[in-house]
Coordinates of C-alpha atoms (C1' of nucleotides) in Angstrom, one line a residue:
Chain A
M1 CA 0.0 0.0 0.0
D2 CA 1.0 3.6 -0.6
R3 CA 3.3 4.8 2.1
R4 CA 1.5 8.1 2.2
V5 CA -1.7 6.4 3.2
D6 CA 0.0 4.4 5.8
K7 CA 1.6 7.5 7.3
T8 CA -1.6 9.4 7.3
K9 CA -3.7 6.7 8.9
K10 CA -1.1 6.0 11.6
L11 CA -0.9 9.7 12.4
L12 CA -4.7 9.9 12.6
R13 CA -4.9 6.8 14.8
E14 CA -2.2 8.1 17.1
T15 CA -3.9 11.4 17.4
L16 CA -7.3 9.8 18.0
V17 CA -5.9 7.8 20.8
T18 CA -4.4 10.9 22.4
L19 CA -7.7 12.7 22.1
M20 CA -9.6 9.7 23.5
E21 CA -7.3 9.9 26.5
E22 CA -8.5 13.5 27.0
K23 CA -12.2 13.5 26.2
E24 CA -15.3 11.6 25.2
L25 CA -15.5 10.3 21.7
R26 CA -18.5 12.4 20.9
K27 CA -16.7 15.6 21.7
I28 CA -13.8 14.8 19.4
T29 CA -14.3 16.6 16.1
I30 CA -12.6 15.9 12.8
S31 CA -11.4 19.5 12.7
E32 CA -9.7 19.2 16.0
M33 CA -8.2 15.9 15.2
T34 CA -6.8 16.8 11.8
A35 CA -5.6 20.1 13.1
R36 CA -3.6 18.4 15.8
A37 CA -2.2 15.8 13.4
N38 CA -1.3 18.5 11.0
I39 CA -3.3 16.9 8.3
N40 CA -5.7 18.6 6.0
R41 CA -9.3 18.1 7.1
G42 CA -10.3 17.0 3.6
T43 CA -7.7 14.2 3.8
F44 CA -9.7 12.6 6.6
Y45 CA -12.6 12.1 4.3
L46 CA -10.5 10.2 1.8
H47 CA -10.2 7.4 4.4
Y48 CA -13.2 7.6 6.7
I49 CA -16.8 8.8 6.7
D50 CA -16.7 10.2 10.2
I51 CA -15.0 9.6 13.6
Y52 CA -17.3 6.6 14.3
D53 CA -16.5 5.0 11.0
M54 CA -12.8 5.4 11.8
V55 CA -13.2 3.9 15.3
E56 CA -15.1 1.0 13.8
K57 CA -12.5 0.3 11.2
L58 CA -9.7 0.5 13.8
G59 CA -11.7 -1.9 15.8
D60 CA -12.1 -4.2 12.9
E61 CA -8.3 -4.6 12.7
I62 CA -8.1 -5.8 16.3
I63 CA -11.0 -8.2 15.7
D64 CA -9.2 -9.6 12.7
I65 CA -6.1 -10.2 14.8
I66 CA -8.2 -11.9 17.5
K67 CA -9.8 -14.1 14.9
D68 CA -6.3 -15.0 13.7
I69 CA -5.2 -15.9 17.2
I70 CA -8.2 -18.1 17.6
D71 CA -7.8 -19.8 14.2
S72 CA -4.0 -20.4 14.6
N73 CA -4.7 -22.2 17.8
N74 CA -7.1 -24.7 16.3
P75 CA -9.5 -25.8 19.0
M76 CA -10.0 -29.2 17.5
K77 CA -6.4 -30.1 18.0
M78 CA -6.0 -29.2 21.6
N79 CA -7.6 -29.8 24.9
Y80 CA -8.5 -27.0 27.3
L81 CA -7.7 -24.3 24.9
Y82 CA -9.7 -21.5 26.5
L83 CA -6.9 -20.2 28.7
P84 CA -3.9 -20.3 26.2
V85 CA -5.9 -18.4 23.7
L86 CA -6.9 -15.9 26.2
V87 CA -3.3 -15.4 27.3
K88 CA -2.3 -14.7 23.7
I89 CA -5.0 -12.2 23.2
V90 CA -4.1 -10.4 26.4
E91 CA -0.5 -10.5 25.4
Y92 CA -1.4 -8.8 22.1
F93 CA -3.5 -6.2 24.0
Y94 CA -0.5 -5.5 26.1
Q95 CA 1.7 -4.4 23.1
D96 CA -1.1 -2.1 21.8
Q97 CA -2.1 -1.1 25.3
R98 CA -2.7 2.6 24.7
F99 CA -5.1 2.0 21.9
I100 CA -6.9 -0.9 23.6
Q101 CA -7.2 1.0 26.8
A102 CA -8.6 4.0 25.0
M103 CA -11.1 1.9 23.2
I104 CA -12.2 0.1 26.4
S105 CA -12.3 3.3 28.4
E106 CA -15.4 5.4 29.1
N107 CA -14.4 7.6 26.2
G108 CA -13.9 4.6 23.9
D109 CA -16.1 2.5 21.6
P110 CA -18.8 0.6 23.6
F111 CA -19.1 -1.9 20.8
F112 CA -15.5 -2.8 20.8
L113 CA -15.8 -5.1 23.7
S114 CA -19.2 -6.5 22.9
R115 CA -17.9 -7.5 19.4
I116 CA -15.1 -9.3 21.0
Q117 CA -17.5 -10.9 23.5
D118 CA -19.6 -12.2 20.6
I119 CA -16.6 -13.8 18.9
M120 CA -15.5 -15.4 22.1
I121 CA -19.0 -16.8 22.8
E122 CA -19.1 -18.5 19.4
Y123 CA -15.5 -19.7 19.9
T124 CA -16.1 -21.3 23.3
L125 CA -19.4 -22.8 22.1
R126 CA -17.5 -24.6 19.4
L127 CA -14.8 -25.6 21.8
Y128 CA -16.9 -26.9 24.6
K129 CA -19.6 -28.5 22.6
N130 CA -18.4 -31.9 23.6
S131 CA -18.0 -31.1 27.3
F132 CA -21.7 -31.1 28.0
K133 CA -23.2 -34.4 29.0
N134 CA -26.6 -33.9 27.4
Y135 CA -25.8 -31.2 25.0
D136 CA -28.5 -28.6 24.4
E137 CA -27.8 -25.7 22.1
N138 CA -29.8 -23.1 24.1
Y139 CA -28.6 -24.3 27.4
A140 CA -25.0 -24.3 26.3
R141 CA -25.3 -20.8 24.8
V142 CA -26.6 -19.4 28.0
I143 CA -23.7 -21.0 29.9
M144 CA -21.1 -19.7 27.5
T145 CA -22.6 -16.2 27.4
F146 CA -22.5 -16.2 31.1
I147 CA -18.9 -17.3 31.3
V148 CA -17.6 -15.1 28.5
A149 CA -19.5 -12.0 29.7
G150 CA -18.2 -12.7 33.2
G151 CA -14.6 -13.0 31.9
V152 CA -14.8 -10.0 29.8
G153 CA -16.3 -8.0 32.7
V154 CA -13.4 -9.0 35.0
F155 CA -10.8 -8.4 32.3
T156 CA -12.2 -5.0 31.6
E157 CA -12.0 -3.9 35.2
W158 CA -8.5 -5.2 35.4
F159 CA -7.4 -3.6 32.2
K160 CA -9.1 -0.3 33.1
N161 CA -7.1 -0.3 36.3
G162 CA -3.9 -0.3 34.2
C163 CA -3.3 -4.0 34.7
S164 CA -1.9 -3.2 38.1
T165 CA -2.5 -6.4 40.0
P166 CA -0.8 -9.7 38.8
I167 CA -3.0 -11.2 36.2
N168 CA -3.1 -14.5 38.1
E169 CA -5.0 -12.8 40.9
V170 CA -7.9 -12.3 38.5
I171 CA -7.6 -15.5 36.5
A172 CA -7.5 -17.8 39.5
P173 CA -10.8 -16.7 40.9
C174 CA -12.4 -16.9 37.5
E175 CA -11.1 -20.4 37.0
A176 CA -12.3 -21.4 40.4
I177 CA -15.9 -20.1 39.9
I178 CA -16.1 -21.5 36.4
S179 CA -15.0 -25.0 37.3
K180 CA -16.2 -25.5 40.9
G181 CA -18.9 -22.9 41.4
M182 CA -19.7 -20.9 44.5
N183 CA -20.7 -23.9 46.6
N184 CA -17.2 -25.3 46.4
L185 CA -15.0 -22.2 46.7
Chain B
M1 CA -44.1 19.7 40.2
D2 CA -45.6 21.9 37.4
R3 CA -47.8 19.7 35.2
R4 CA -46.5 21.5 32.1
V5 CA -43.0 20.3 32.9
D6 CA -44.2 16.8 33.4
K7 CA -46.0 16.8 30.1
T8 CA -43.1 18.2 28.2
K9 CA -40.6 15.7 29.7
K10 CA -42.8 12.7 29.1
L11 CA -43.4 13.8 25.5
L12 CA -39.7 14.2 25.0
R13 CA -38.9 10.9 26.6
E14 CA -41.5 9.2 24.5
T15 CA -40.2 10.8 21.3
L16 CA -36.7 9.9 22.2
V17 CA -37.5 6.3 22.6
T18 CA -39.3 6.2 19.3
L19 CA -36.2 7.8 17.7
M20 CA -33.9 5.4 19.4
E21 CA -35.9 2.5 17.9
E22 CA -35.2 4.0 14.5
K23 CA -31.6 5.2 14.6
E24 CA -28.4 5.5 16.6
L25 CA -28.3 8.0 19.5
R26 CA -25.6 10.0 17.9
K27 CA -27.7 10.7 14.8
I28 CA -30.6 11.9 16.8
T29 CA -30.7 15.7 16.9
I30 CA -32.5 18.0 19.2
S31 CA -34.1 19.7 16.2
E32 CA -35.5 16.5 14.9
M33 CA -36.7 15.4 18.3
T34 CA -38.4 18.6 19.3
A35 CA -39.9 18.9 15.8
R36 CA -41.4 15.5 16.1
A37 CA -42.7 16.1 19.6
N38 CA -44.2 19.4 18.5
I39 CA -42.2 21.2 21.1
N40 CA -40.2 24.3 20.7
R41 CA -36.5 23.6 20.4
G42 CA -35.7 26.2 23.0
T43 CA -37.9 24.4 25.5
F44 CA -35.5 21.4 25.4
Y45 CA -32.7 23.5 26.8
L46 CA -34.9 24.5 29.7
H47 CA -34.5 20.9 30.9
Y48 CA -31.5 19.3 29.4
I49 CA -28.1 20.3 28.1
D50 CA -28.0 18.0 25.2
I51 CA -29.3 14.6 24.1
Y52 CA -26.7 12.7 26.2
D53 CA -27.5 14.7 29.2
M54 CA -31.2 13.8 28.7
V55 CA -30.3 10.1 28.3
E56 CA -28.2 10.2 31.4
K57 CA -30.9 11.8 33.5
L58 CA -33.5 9.3 32.2
G59 CA -31.0 6.6 33.2
D60 CA -30.6 8.1 36.6
E61 CA -34.3 7.6 37.2
I62 CA -34.1 3.9 36.5
I63 CA -31.0 3.6 38.7
D64 CA -32.8 5.2 41.6
I65 CA -35.6 2.8 41.2
I66 CA -33.2 -0.1 41.2
K67 CA -31.5 1.2 44.3
D68 CA -35.0 1.5 46.0
I69 CA -35.7 -2.1 45.1
I70 CA -32.4 -3.2 46.6
D71 CA -32.9 -1.1 49.7
S72 CA -36.4 -2.2 50.3
N73 CA -35.3 -5.8 50.3
N74 CA -32.8 -5.4 53.0
P75 CA -30.1 -8.0 52.4
M76 CA -29.3 -8.3 56.1
K77 CA -32.8 -9.6 56.9
M78 CA -33.1 -12.3 54.3
N79 CA -31.1 -15.3 53.1
Y80 CA -30.4 -15.9 49.4
L81 CA -31.7 -12.6 48.3
Y82 CA -29.9 -12.4 45.0
L83 CA -32.6 -13.9 43.0
P84 CA -35.7 -12.3 44.5
V85 CA -34.2 -8.8 44.0
L86 CA -33.3 -9.7 40.4
V87 CA -36.8 -10.8 39.7
K88 CA -38.2 -7.6 41.0
I89 CA -35.8 -5.6 38.9
V90 CA -36.7 -7.6 35.8
E91 CA -40.4 -7.2 36.6
Y92 CA -39.9 -3.4 36.7
F93 CA -38.0 -3.5 33.4
Y94 CA -41.0 -5.4 32.0
Q95 CA -43.4 -2.6 32.6
D96 CA -41.1 0.0 31.1
Q97 CA -40.0 -2.4 28.4
R98 CA -39.8 0.0 25.4
F99 CA -37.6 2.4 27.2
I100 CA -35.3 -0.2 28.7
Q101 CA -35.0 -2.0 25.5
A102 CA -34.1 1.2 23.7
M103 CA -31.5 2.0 26.3
I104 CA -30.0 -1.5 26.2
S105 CA -30.1 -1.7 22.4
E106 CA -27.3 -0.9 20.0
N107 CA -28.8 2.6 19.6
G108 CA -29.0 3.1 23.4
D109 CA -26.8 4.3 26.1
P110 CA -23.8 2.0 26.7
F111 CA -23.3 3.3 30.2
F112 CA -26.8 2.4 31.3
L113 CA -26.0 -1.3 31.8
S114 CA -22.5 -0.7 33.1
R115 CA -23.9 1.6 35.8
I116 CA -26.4 -1.0 36.8
Q117 CA -23.7 -3.6 36.8
D118 CA -21.6 -1.5 39.2
I119 CA -24.5 -1.2 41.6
M120 CA -25.1 -4.9 41.5
I121 CA -21.5 -5.7 42.2
E122 CA -21.4 -3.5 45.3
Y123 CA -24.8 -5.0 46.3
T124 CA -23.8 -8.6 46.0
L125 CA -20.4 -7.9 47.6
R126 CA -22.2 -6.7 50.7
L127 CA -24.6 -9.5 50.5
Y128 CA -22.2 -12.4 50.1
K129 CA -19.4 -11.1 52.3
N130 CA -20.1 -13.8 54.8
S131 CA -20.4 -16.6 52.4
F132 CA -16.7 -16.8 51.8
K133 CA -14.7 -19.1 54.1
N134 CA -11.6 -17.0 54.1
Y135 CA -12.8 -13.7 53.0
D136 CA -10.5 -11.7 50.9
E137 CA -11.7 -8.3 49.6
N138 CA -9.9 -8.5 46.2
Y139 CA -10.8 -12.2 45.6
A140 CA -14.4 -11.6 46.5
R141 CA -14.6 -8.6 44.2
V142 CA -13.3 -10.5 41.2
I143 CA -15.8 -13.3 41.9
M144 CA -18.7 -10.9 42.2
T145 CA -17.6 -9.0 39.1
F146 CA -17.5 -12.2 37.2
I147 CA -21.0 -13.4 38.4
V148 CA -22.7 -10.0 37.9
A149 CA -21.1 -9.3 34.6
G150 CA -22.1 -12.8 33.5
G151 CA -25.6 -12.3 34.7
V152 CA -25.9 -9.0 33.0
G153 CA -24.6 -10.4 29.8
V154 CA -27.1 -13.2 29.8
F155 CA -29.9 -10.9 30.7
T156 CA -29.0 -8.5 28.0
E157 CA -29.1 -11.1 25.3
W158 CA -32.4 -12.4 26.6
F159 CA -33.9 -8.9 26.8
K160 CA -32.6 -7.9 23.4
N161 CA -34.3 -10.9 21.9
G162 CA -37.6 -9.5 23.2
C163 CA -37.8 -11.8 26.3
S164 CA -39.0 -14.5 23.9
T165 CA -37.8 -17.6 25.8
P166 CA -39.2 -18.3 29.3
I167 CA -37.0 -16.5 31.8
N168 CA -36.4 -19.7 33.7
E169 CA -34.5 -21.1 30.7
V170 CA -31.9 -18.5 31.2
I171 CA -32.0 -18.3 35.0
A172 CA -31.6 -22.0 35.6
P173 CA -28.3 -22.4 33.7
C174 CA -26.9 -19.3 35.4
E175 CA -27.8 -20.7 38.8
A176 CA -26.3 -24.0 37.9
I177 CA -23.0 -22.5 36.8
I178 CA -22.8 -20.1 39.8
S179 CA -23.5 -22.7 42.4
K180 CA -21.9 -25.9 40.9
G181 CA -19.5 -24.8 38.2
M182 CA -18.8 -26.4 34.9
N183 CA -17.3 -29.6 36.4
N184 CA -20.6 -30.5 38.0
L185 CA -23.0 -29.6 35.4
Chain C
dA1 C1' 15.7 9.1 -13.6
dC2 C1' 11.1 9.3 -16.1
dT3 C1' 6.3 8.9 -16.1
dG4 C1' 1.7 8.3 -15.0
dA5 C1' -1.1 7.7 -11.0
dT6 C1' -2.8 9.2 -6.8
dA7 C1' -2.5 11.1 -2.1
dT8 C1' -2.4 15.4 0.0
dT9 C1' -3.1 20.3 0.3
dA10 C1' -5.4 24.8 0.4
dA11 C1' -9.3 27.6 0.0
dA12 C1' -13.9 28.3 -0.7
dC13 C1' -18.8 27.0 -0.3
dA14 C1' -23.5 25.8 1.2
dT15 C1' -25.7 23.4 4.8
dT16 C1' -27.1 21.9 9.3
dG17 C1' -27.4 21.8 14.0
dT18 C1' -26.2 24.4 18.2
dG19 C1' -26.9 27.4 22.0
dT20 C1' -28.6 31.7 23.5
dT21 C1' -31.5 35.7 23.6
dG22 C1' -35.8 38.9 24.1
dA23 C1' -40.4 39.8 23.8
dC24 C1' -44.8 37.5 23.9
dT25 C1' -48.4 34.1 25.2
dA26 C1' -50.3 30.3 27.7
dA27 C1' -50.8 27.6 31.6
dG28 C1' -49.8 26.6 36.0
dT29 C1' -49.9 27.5 41.4
dC30 C1' -51.7 29.3 45.6
Chain D
dG1 C1' -57.9 36.6 40.4
dA2 C1' -53.0 37.6 40.9
dC3 C1' -48.6 36.4 40.2
dT4 C1' -45.2 33.1 38.6
dT5 C1' -43.3 30.3 35.5
dA6 C1' -43.2 27.2 31.3
dG7 C1' -43.5 27.3 26.6
dT8 C1' -43.4 29.8 22.0
dC9 C1' -41.5 32.3 18.2
dA10 C1' -38.1 34.4 15.6
dA11 C1' -33.6 35.8 15.1
dC12 C1' -28.7 35.5 15.9
dA13 C1' -23.7 34.3 15.8
dC14 C1' -21.1 30.2 15.8
dA15 C1' -18.9 25.7 14.9
dA16 C1' -18.4 21.7 12.4
dT17 C1' -19.7 19.1 8.4
dG18 C1' -19.2 17.4 3.8
dT19 C1' -18.0 18.6 -0.8
dT20 C1' -15.5 20.7 -4.5
dT21 C1' -11.6 22.6 -7.4
dA22 C1' -7.1 23.3 -8.9
dA23 C1' -2.4 23.0 -7.6
dT24 C1' 1.4 20.4 -5.5
dA25 C1' 3.9 16.5 -3.6
dT26 C1' 4.9 11.8 -3.3
dC27 C1' 4.5 7.4 -4.7
dA28 C1' 5.2 2.7 -7.5
dG29 C1' 6.9 0.5 -11.4
dT30 C1' 9.8 0.4 -15.3

DNA sequence: ACTGATATTAAACATTGTGTTGACTAAGTC
DNA sequence: GACTTAGTCAACACAATGTTTAATATCAGT
């Protein structure tokens, strides 16, 4: 791809993240963003329709990466894959932390996490289909929605707090509740 | 309070819900909304700063009601209160279904659910403090975040789908996973 | 290097929604 | 019935949008 496009898009992304760290998405204007990035306002429209389109497209890139991570760790070939895949995703989030944190934050894109959640639900459903004694599609879906939403909720809190506590201190309780339940904690 | 204010606010709320059923929040303008409600645009500013302020204030009202439900079912006086309180909240949601559904929907307010989630986490933490053998604040918080986020996730899906399946078909799996865990399903 | 293609710039434009104001009218409260 | 306040109407300056045009800069491929 044209290096000029790359350069512009990266600059815009960088500037957007900076702005998201300062204020809510809806208060960020194209004028402000392009002015700060020293990019002509018209140039923005060569790539995106509006700020939300931009955020969505940036989100798409992350989603694609997550899908790649899932696919490259083929669930059919391994047991108990849930955790390793999660670790790889979190590792990736780490190295793009500013962006991810901005997207997850109050100023970020609310759909970002819910999209990831949806992917993870489908993934775990495929993965654990055989773990259920008497498999029932609806029942399994509720269970997986619960577990994934719970995990995403915990992860979000942890990530919002700047990943300050050791990750095991949040993974361990989740594993405990998932496998044993409250009665056997 | 002045009946005129009541009338205006209800009309605005009603119109907002209708618009949210049609399009994304960010594409709803004050002009459009007041025009449709047959209310002078200037009148809007007598009550709200902007659309988001309005949505937030409408959300506040629901939050207050939820807090009332929680408080009026004093956790200290009952055992196993989690479910009854949930049922009452859901019952309330039922009778204001259009609004709640709009708020929860893709076009709605992303903070609405997360605010409720936060309240529920604090609530369940207080409630179950004594259920933990060796109580640890951080550990308990992760557990409760997981359970509440999971529950909210399941509920959201169910509600988004128009509450079509019997509510027990989503509550039962949640109860099972919470109490017994995956290993004992 | 040369060339054709295209990304970016700069400036201008009409348009739309915002937020506020002031004088007037209607509907409330007590 | 008096007075208080909510709502209306019209006008205003302002900010951001989305689009366009011609000129310039940078690119990819040979």
